[in-house]
Coordinates of C-alpha atoms and ligand atoms in Angstrom, one line a residue:
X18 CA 0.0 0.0 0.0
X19 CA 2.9 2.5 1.5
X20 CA 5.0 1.5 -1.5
X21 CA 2.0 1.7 -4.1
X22 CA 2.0 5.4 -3.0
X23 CA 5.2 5.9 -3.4
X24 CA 5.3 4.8 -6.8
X25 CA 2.2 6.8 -8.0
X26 CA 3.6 9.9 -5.8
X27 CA 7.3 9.5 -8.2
X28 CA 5.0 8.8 -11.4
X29 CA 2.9 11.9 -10.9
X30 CA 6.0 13.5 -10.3
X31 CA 7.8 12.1 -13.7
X32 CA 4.6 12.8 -15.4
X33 CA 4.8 16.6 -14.7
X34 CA 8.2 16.5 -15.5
X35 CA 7.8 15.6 -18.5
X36 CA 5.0 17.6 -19.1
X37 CA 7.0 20.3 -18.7
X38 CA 9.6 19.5 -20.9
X39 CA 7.3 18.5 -23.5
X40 CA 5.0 21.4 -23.1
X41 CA 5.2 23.5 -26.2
X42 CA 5.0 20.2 -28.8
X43 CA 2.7 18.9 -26.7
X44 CA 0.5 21.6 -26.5
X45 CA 0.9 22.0 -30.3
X46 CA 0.1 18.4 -30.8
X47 CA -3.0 18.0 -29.1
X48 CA -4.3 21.1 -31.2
X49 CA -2.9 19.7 -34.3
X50 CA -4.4 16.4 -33.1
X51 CA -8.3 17.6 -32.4
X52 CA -8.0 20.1 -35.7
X53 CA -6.8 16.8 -37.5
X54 CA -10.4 15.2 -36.1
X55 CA -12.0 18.6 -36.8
X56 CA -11.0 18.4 -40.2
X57 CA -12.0 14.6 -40.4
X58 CA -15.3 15.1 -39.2
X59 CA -15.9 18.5 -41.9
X60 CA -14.9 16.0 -44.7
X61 CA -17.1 13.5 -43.3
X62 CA -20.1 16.0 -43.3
X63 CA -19.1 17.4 -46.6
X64 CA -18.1 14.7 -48.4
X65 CA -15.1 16.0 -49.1
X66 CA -12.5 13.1 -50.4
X67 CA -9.0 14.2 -51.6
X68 CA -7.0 12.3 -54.1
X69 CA -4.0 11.6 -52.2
X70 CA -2.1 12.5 -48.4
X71 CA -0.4 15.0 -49.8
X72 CA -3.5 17.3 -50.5
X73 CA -5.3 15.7 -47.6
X74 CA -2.0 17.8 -45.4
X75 CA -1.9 20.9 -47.9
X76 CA -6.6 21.0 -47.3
X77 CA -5.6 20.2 -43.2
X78 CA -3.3 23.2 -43.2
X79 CA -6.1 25.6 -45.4
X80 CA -8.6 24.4 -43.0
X81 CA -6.4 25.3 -40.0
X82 CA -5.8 28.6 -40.8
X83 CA -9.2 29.1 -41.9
X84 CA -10.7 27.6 -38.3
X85 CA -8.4 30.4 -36.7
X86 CA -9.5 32.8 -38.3
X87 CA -13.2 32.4 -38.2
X88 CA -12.9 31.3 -34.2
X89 CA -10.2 34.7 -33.8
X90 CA -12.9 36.5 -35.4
X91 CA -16.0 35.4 -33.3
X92 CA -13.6 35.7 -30.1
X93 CA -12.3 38.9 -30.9
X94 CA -14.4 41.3 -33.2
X95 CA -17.0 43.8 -32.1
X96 CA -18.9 43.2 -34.7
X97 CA -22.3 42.7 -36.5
X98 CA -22.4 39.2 -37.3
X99 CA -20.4 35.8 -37.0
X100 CA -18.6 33.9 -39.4
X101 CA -18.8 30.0 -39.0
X102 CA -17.0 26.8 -40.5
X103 CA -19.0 26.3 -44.1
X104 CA -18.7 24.2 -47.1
X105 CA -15.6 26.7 -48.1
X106 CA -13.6 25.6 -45.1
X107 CA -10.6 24.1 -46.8
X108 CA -10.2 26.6 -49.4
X109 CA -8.2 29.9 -49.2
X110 CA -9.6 33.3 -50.0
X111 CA -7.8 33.2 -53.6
X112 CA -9.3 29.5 -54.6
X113 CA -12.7 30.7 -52.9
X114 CA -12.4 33.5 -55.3
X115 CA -11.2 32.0 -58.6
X116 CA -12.4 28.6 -59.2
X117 CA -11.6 29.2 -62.4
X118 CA -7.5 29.8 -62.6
X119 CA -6.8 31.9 -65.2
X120 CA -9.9 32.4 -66.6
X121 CA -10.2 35.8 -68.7
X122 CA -13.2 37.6 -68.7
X123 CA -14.9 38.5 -71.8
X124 CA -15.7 41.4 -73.9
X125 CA -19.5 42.6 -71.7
X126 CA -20.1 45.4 -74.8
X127 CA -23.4 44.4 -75.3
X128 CA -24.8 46.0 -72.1
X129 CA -26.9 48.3 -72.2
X130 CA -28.7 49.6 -68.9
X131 CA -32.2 50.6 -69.6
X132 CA -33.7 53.8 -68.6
X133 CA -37.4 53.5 -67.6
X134 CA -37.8 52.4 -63.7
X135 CA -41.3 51.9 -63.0
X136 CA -41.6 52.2 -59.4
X137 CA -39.6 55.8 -59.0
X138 CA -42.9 57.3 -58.4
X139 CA -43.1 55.2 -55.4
X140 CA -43.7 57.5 -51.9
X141 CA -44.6 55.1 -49.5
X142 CA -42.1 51.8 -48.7
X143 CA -43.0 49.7 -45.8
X144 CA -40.0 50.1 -43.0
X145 CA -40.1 45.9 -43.2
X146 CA -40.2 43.9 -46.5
X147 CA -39.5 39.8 -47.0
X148 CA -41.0 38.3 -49.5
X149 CA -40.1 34.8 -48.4
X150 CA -43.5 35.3 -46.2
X151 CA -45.6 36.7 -49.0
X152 CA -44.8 32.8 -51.1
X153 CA -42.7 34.9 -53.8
X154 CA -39.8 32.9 -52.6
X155 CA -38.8 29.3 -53.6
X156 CA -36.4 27.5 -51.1
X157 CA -32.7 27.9 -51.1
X158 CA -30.7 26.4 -53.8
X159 CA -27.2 25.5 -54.2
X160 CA -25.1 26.2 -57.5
X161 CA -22.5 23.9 -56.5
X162 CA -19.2 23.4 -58.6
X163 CA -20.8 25.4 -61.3
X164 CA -18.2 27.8 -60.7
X165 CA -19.0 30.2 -57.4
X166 CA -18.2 33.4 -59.4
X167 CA -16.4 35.6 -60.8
X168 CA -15.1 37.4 -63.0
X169 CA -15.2 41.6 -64.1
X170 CA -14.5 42.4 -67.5
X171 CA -12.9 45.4 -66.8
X172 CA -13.9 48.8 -68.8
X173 CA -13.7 52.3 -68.7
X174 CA -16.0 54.4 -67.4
X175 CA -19.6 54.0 -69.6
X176 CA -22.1 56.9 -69.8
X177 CA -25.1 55.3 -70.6
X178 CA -28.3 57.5 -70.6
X179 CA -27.2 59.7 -67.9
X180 CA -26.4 56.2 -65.5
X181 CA -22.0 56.3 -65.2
X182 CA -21.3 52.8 -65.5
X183 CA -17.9 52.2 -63.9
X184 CA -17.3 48.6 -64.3
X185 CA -19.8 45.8 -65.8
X186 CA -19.4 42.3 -64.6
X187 CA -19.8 39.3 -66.2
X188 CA -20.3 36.9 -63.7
X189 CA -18.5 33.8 -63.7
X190 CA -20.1 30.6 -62.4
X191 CA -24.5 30.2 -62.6
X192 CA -24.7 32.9 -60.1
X193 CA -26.5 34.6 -62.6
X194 CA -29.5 32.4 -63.5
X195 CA -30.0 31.8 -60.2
X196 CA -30.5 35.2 -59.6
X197 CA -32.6 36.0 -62.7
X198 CA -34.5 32.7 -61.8
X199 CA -35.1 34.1 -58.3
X200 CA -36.5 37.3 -59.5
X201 CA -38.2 35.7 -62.2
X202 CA -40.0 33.2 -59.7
X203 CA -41.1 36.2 -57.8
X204 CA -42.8 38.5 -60.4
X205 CA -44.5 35.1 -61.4
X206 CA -45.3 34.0 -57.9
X207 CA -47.0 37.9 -57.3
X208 CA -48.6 38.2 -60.5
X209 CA -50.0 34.8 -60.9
X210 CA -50.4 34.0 -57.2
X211 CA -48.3 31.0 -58.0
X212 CA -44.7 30.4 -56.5
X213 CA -43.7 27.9 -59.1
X214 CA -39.5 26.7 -59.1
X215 CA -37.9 27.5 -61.9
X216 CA -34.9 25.8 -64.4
X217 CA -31.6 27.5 -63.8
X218 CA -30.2 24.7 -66.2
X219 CA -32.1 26.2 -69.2
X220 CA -30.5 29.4 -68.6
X221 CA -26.9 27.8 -68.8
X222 CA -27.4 25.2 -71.6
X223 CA -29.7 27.5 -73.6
X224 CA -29.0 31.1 -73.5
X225 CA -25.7 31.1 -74.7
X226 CA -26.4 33.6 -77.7
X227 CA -25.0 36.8 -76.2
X228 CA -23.4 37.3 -73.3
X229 CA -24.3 34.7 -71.2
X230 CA -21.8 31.9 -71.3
X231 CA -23.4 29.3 -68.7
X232 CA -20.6 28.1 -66.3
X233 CA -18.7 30.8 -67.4
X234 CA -20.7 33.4 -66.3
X235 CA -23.5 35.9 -67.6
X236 CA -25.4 38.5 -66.2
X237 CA -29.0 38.8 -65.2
X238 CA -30.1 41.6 -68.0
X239 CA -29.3 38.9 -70.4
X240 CA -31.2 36.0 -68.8
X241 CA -34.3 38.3 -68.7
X242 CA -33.9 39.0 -72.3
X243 CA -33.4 35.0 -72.8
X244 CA -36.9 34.6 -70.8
X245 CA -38.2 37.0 -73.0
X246 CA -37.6 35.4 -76.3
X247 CA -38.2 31.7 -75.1
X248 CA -41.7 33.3 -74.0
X249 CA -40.7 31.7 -70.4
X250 CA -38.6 29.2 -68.5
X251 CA -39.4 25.3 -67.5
X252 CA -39.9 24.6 -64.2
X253 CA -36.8 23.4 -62.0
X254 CA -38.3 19.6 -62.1
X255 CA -38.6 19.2 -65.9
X256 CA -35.3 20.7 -66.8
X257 CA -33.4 20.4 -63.3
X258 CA -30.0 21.8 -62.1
X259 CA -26.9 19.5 -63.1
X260 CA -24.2 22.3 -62.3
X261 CA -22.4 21.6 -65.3
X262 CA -22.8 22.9 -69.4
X263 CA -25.1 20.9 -71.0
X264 CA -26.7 20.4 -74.1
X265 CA -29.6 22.9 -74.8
X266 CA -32.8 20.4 -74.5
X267 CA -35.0 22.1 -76.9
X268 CA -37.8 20.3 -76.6
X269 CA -38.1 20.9 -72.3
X270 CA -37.0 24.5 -73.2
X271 CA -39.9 24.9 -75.1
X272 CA -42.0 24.5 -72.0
X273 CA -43.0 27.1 -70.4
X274 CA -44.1 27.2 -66.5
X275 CA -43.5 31.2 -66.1
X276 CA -42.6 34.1 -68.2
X277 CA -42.1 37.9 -68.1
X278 CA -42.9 40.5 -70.2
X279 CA -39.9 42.3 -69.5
X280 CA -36.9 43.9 -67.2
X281 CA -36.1 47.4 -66.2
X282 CA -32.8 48.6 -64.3
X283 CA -33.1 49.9 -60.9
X284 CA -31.2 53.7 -61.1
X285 CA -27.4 52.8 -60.2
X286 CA -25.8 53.7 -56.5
X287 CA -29.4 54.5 -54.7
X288 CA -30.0 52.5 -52.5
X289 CA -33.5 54.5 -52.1
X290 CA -34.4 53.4 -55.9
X291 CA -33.2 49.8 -54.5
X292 CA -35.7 50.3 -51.8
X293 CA -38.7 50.9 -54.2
X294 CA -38.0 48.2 -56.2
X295 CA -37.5 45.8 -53.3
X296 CA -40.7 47.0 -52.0
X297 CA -42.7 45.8 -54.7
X298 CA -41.1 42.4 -55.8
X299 CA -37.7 40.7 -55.5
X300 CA -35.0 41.9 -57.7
X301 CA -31.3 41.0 -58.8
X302 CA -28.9 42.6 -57.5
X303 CA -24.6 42.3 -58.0
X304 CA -22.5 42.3 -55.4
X305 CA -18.8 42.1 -54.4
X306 CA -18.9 38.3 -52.3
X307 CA -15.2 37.5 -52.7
X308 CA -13.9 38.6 -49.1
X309 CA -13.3 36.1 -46.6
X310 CA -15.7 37.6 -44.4
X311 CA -18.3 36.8 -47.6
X312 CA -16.8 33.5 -47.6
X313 CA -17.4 32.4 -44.1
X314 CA -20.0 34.9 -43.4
X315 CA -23.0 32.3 -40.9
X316 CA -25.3 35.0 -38.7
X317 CA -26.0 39.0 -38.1
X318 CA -25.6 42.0 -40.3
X319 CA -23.0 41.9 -42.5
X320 CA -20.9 45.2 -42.6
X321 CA -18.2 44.4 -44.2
X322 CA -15.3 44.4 -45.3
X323 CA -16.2 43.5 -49.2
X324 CA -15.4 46.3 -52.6
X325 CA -17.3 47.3 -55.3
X326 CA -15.8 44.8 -57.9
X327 CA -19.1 43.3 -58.3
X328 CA -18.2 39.5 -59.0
X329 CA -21.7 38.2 -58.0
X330 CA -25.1 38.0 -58.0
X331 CA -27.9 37.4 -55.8
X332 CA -31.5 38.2 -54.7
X333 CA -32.5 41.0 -52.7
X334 CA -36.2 39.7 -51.1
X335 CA -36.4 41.8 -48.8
X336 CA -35.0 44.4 -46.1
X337 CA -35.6 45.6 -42.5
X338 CA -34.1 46.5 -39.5
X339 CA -32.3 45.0 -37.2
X340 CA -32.6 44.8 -33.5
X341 CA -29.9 47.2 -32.2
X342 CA -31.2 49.7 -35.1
X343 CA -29.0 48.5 -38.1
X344 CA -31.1 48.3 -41.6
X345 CA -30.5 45.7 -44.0
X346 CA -31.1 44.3 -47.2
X347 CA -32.3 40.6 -47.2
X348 CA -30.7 38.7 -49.8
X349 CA -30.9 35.3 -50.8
X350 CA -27.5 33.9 -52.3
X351 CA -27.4 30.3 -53.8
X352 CA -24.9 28.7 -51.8
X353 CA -26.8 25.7 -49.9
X354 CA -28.5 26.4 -46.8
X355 CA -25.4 25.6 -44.9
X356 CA -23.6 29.0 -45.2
X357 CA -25.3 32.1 -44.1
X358 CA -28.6 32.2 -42.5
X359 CA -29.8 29.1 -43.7
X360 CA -28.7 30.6 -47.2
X361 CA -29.6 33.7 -46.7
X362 CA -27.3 36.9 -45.8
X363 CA -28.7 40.1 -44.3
X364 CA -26.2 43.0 -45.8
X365 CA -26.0 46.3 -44.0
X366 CA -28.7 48.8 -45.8
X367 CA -28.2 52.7 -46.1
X368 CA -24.4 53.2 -46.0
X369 CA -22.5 56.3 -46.5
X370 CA -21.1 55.1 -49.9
X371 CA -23.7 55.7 -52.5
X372 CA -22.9 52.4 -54.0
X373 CA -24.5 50.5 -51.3
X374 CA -22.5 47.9 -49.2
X375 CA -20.4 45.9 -51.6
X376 CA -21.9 47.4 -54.9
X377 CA -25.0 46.0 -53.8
X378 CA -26.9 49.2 -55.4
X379 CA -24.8 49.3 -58.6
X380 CA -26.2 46.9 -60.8
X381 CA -29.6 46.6 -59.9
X382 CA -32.3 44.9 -62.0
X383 CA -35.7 43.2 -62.0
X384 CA -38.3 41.5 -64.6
X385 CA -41.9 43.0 -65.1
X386 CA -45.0 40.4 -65.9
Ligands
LIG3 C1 -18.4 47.6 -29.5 O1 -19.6 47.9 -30.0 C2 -20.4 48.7 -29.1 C3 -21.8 48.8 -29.7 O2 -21.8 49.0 -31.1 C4 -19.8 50.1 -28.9 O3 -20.5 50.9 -28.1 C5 -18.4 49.9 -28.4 O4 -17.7 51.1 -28.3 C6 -17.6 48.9 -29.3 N1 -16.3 48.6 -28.6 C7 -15.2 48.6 -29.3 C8 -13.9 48.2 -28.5 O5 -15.1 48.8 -30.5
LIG4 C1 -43.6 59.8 -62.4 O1 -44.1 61.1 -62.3 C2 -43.8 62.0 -63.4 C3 -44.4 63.3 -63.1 O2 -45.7 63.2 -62.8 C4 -44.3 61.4 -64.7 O3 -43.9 62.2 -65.8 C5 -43.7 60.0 -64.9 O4 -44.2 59.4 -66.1 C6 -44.0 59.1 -63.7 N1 -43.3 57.9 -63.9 C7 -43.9 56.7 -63.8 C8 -43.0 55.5 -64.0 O5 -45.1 56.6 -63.6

């Protein structure tokens, strides 16, 4: 018994010791060790599989620095909203950016903003819109691999009609038909009274004429015009989302669940105009999403940081205010339900720039019925 205690006393004592000693690569080790199972369990849930140990290390060390971030971020930031551990967790900032290495943009001369904006007339905007409880909203969608973005063809400054165009995007990725398909499915859903889903995948397999390039990018002005001249879209169960180019299937193209009659601009950088139009149905808007912050962005208003390079676009359905007094636009983004507010990001409204919070009132546009 005496000697028993003796031992475990000399043990205890060894055990210290070496603790110690060991404490720094210890330390290091056992947070290497649970990131190592953090990471295991995030592949697990995303079924995420990589092709050999070498970019299972290089996606462990992204992932690392990414966790540190986002968890230095909650821990440490007076801020608005929190940033959580999403389907982008093992990529950095520049692959989240540019799925496409090296892709070029291409030549966007064919836009042309249009002038008349039917709801400037418009006195009286409720102080709280969302349009997700009116039924004008289908559920969240995800584009997948179908590219995430990008990318801005870069041009001088445009004078079109009195609006000063300073850079028109062509989005890379299907952000693009998601976002005319959202707006689409909203003028539908409020004129007919029916919220019907609509084919994103027609949008990249079929309108390929003009600028809109499928995966690699387009812009919402041209998938209105697209709807136009099809005399309507398919719904999202006859012609479904693949998230890749495909052939155009004429004969489900021809099928037509909803359509528009046409699509007017909002009046670039107000966010007032923005307000109007948001007021009365949902509405594409572009947006600069390629910060990490964008990236990782999970709950509360999002102030920022982000530009005006606009390399995205989304939905505004709707805007408010928030509980400590900060307004908002509503937006609905196509990313799954896991990032964001179920999908969805609220985006600080009425900031001192006159381009809105990332460029969100730059390129505004939506589709009459
Ligand atoms: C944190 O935010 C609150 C409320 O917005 C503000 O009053 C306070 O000054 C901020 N603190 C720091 C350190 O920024
Ligand atoms: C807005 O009001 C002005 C002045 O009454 C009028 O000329 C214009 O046509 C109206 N715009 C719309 C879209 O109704």
């Amino acid at each position: 018994m005496v000697a028993k205690k003796h031992f475990n006393h000399i043990s205890l004592a060894m055990l210290l010791c070496m603790t110690f000693l060991a404490f720094q690569v210890t330390c290091r080790t056992l947070q290497d060790a649970s990131m190592y199972e953090r990471h295991e369990q995030w592949m697990t849930r995303y079924g995420k599989v990589y092709k050999d140990p070498q970019e299972r290390e290089k996606r462990f060390r992204v992932f690392k620095e990414n966790v540190n971030y986002i968890e230095a971020f909650n821990n440490a930031a007076n801020k608005s909203y929190k940033l959580g551990i999403n389907q982008f967790a093992d990529l950095t900032n520049k692959e989240f950016i540019a799925p496409r290495n090296g892709f070029k943009g291409h030549m966007c001369s064919s836009i042309i903003r249009t002038t008349t904006f039917k709801f400037e007339n418009v006195t009286a905007t409720p102080s709280t819109v969302d349009w997700r409880q009116k039924g004008a909203v289908t559920p969240i969608k995800d584009q997948g691999q179908c590219g995430k973005f990008l990318i801005i063809c870069f041009t001088n400054q445009i004078k079109l009609n009195g609006y000063l165009t300073t850079n028109l995007p062509c989005i890379v990725g299907c952000c693009w038909a998601f976002s005319a398909v959202a707006a689409t499915e909203g003028i539908h859903a409020l004129s007919a009274g029916k919220l019907i889903s609509l084919s994103e995948q027609e949008l990249v397999d079929c309108d390929t004429k003009g600028v809109d390039q499928g995966c690699e990018g387009g812009l919402m002005d041209d998938a209105f015009k697209f709807i136009i001249q099809n005399h309507g879209l398919n719904t999202e169960a006859n012609y479904p989302y693949k998230g890749v180019d495909g052939k155009c299937n004429a004969n489900e193209a021809a099928k037509n669940a909803a359509t528009i009659t046409g699509y007017e601009d909002v009046p670039a950088n107000n966010e007032m105009a923005l307000q109007k139009a948001v007021a009365n149905q949902p509405v594409s808007v572009a947006i600069d999403a390629s910060g990490s912050d964008f990236q990782f962005y999970k709950s509360g208003v999002f102030t920022g940081s982000c530009g005006t390079e606009l390399d995205h676009g989304v939905t505004a359905v709707g805007y408010g205010v928030s509980d400590d007094g900060t307004e908002y636009w509503l937006v609905k983004n196509s990313w799954g339900t896991e990032w964001g507010e179920e999908g969805y990001i609220r985006m600080q409204r009425g900031v001192d720039s006159e381009e809105g919070l990332c460029g969100i009132a730059m390129q505004a546009s939506y589709p009459t019925a």
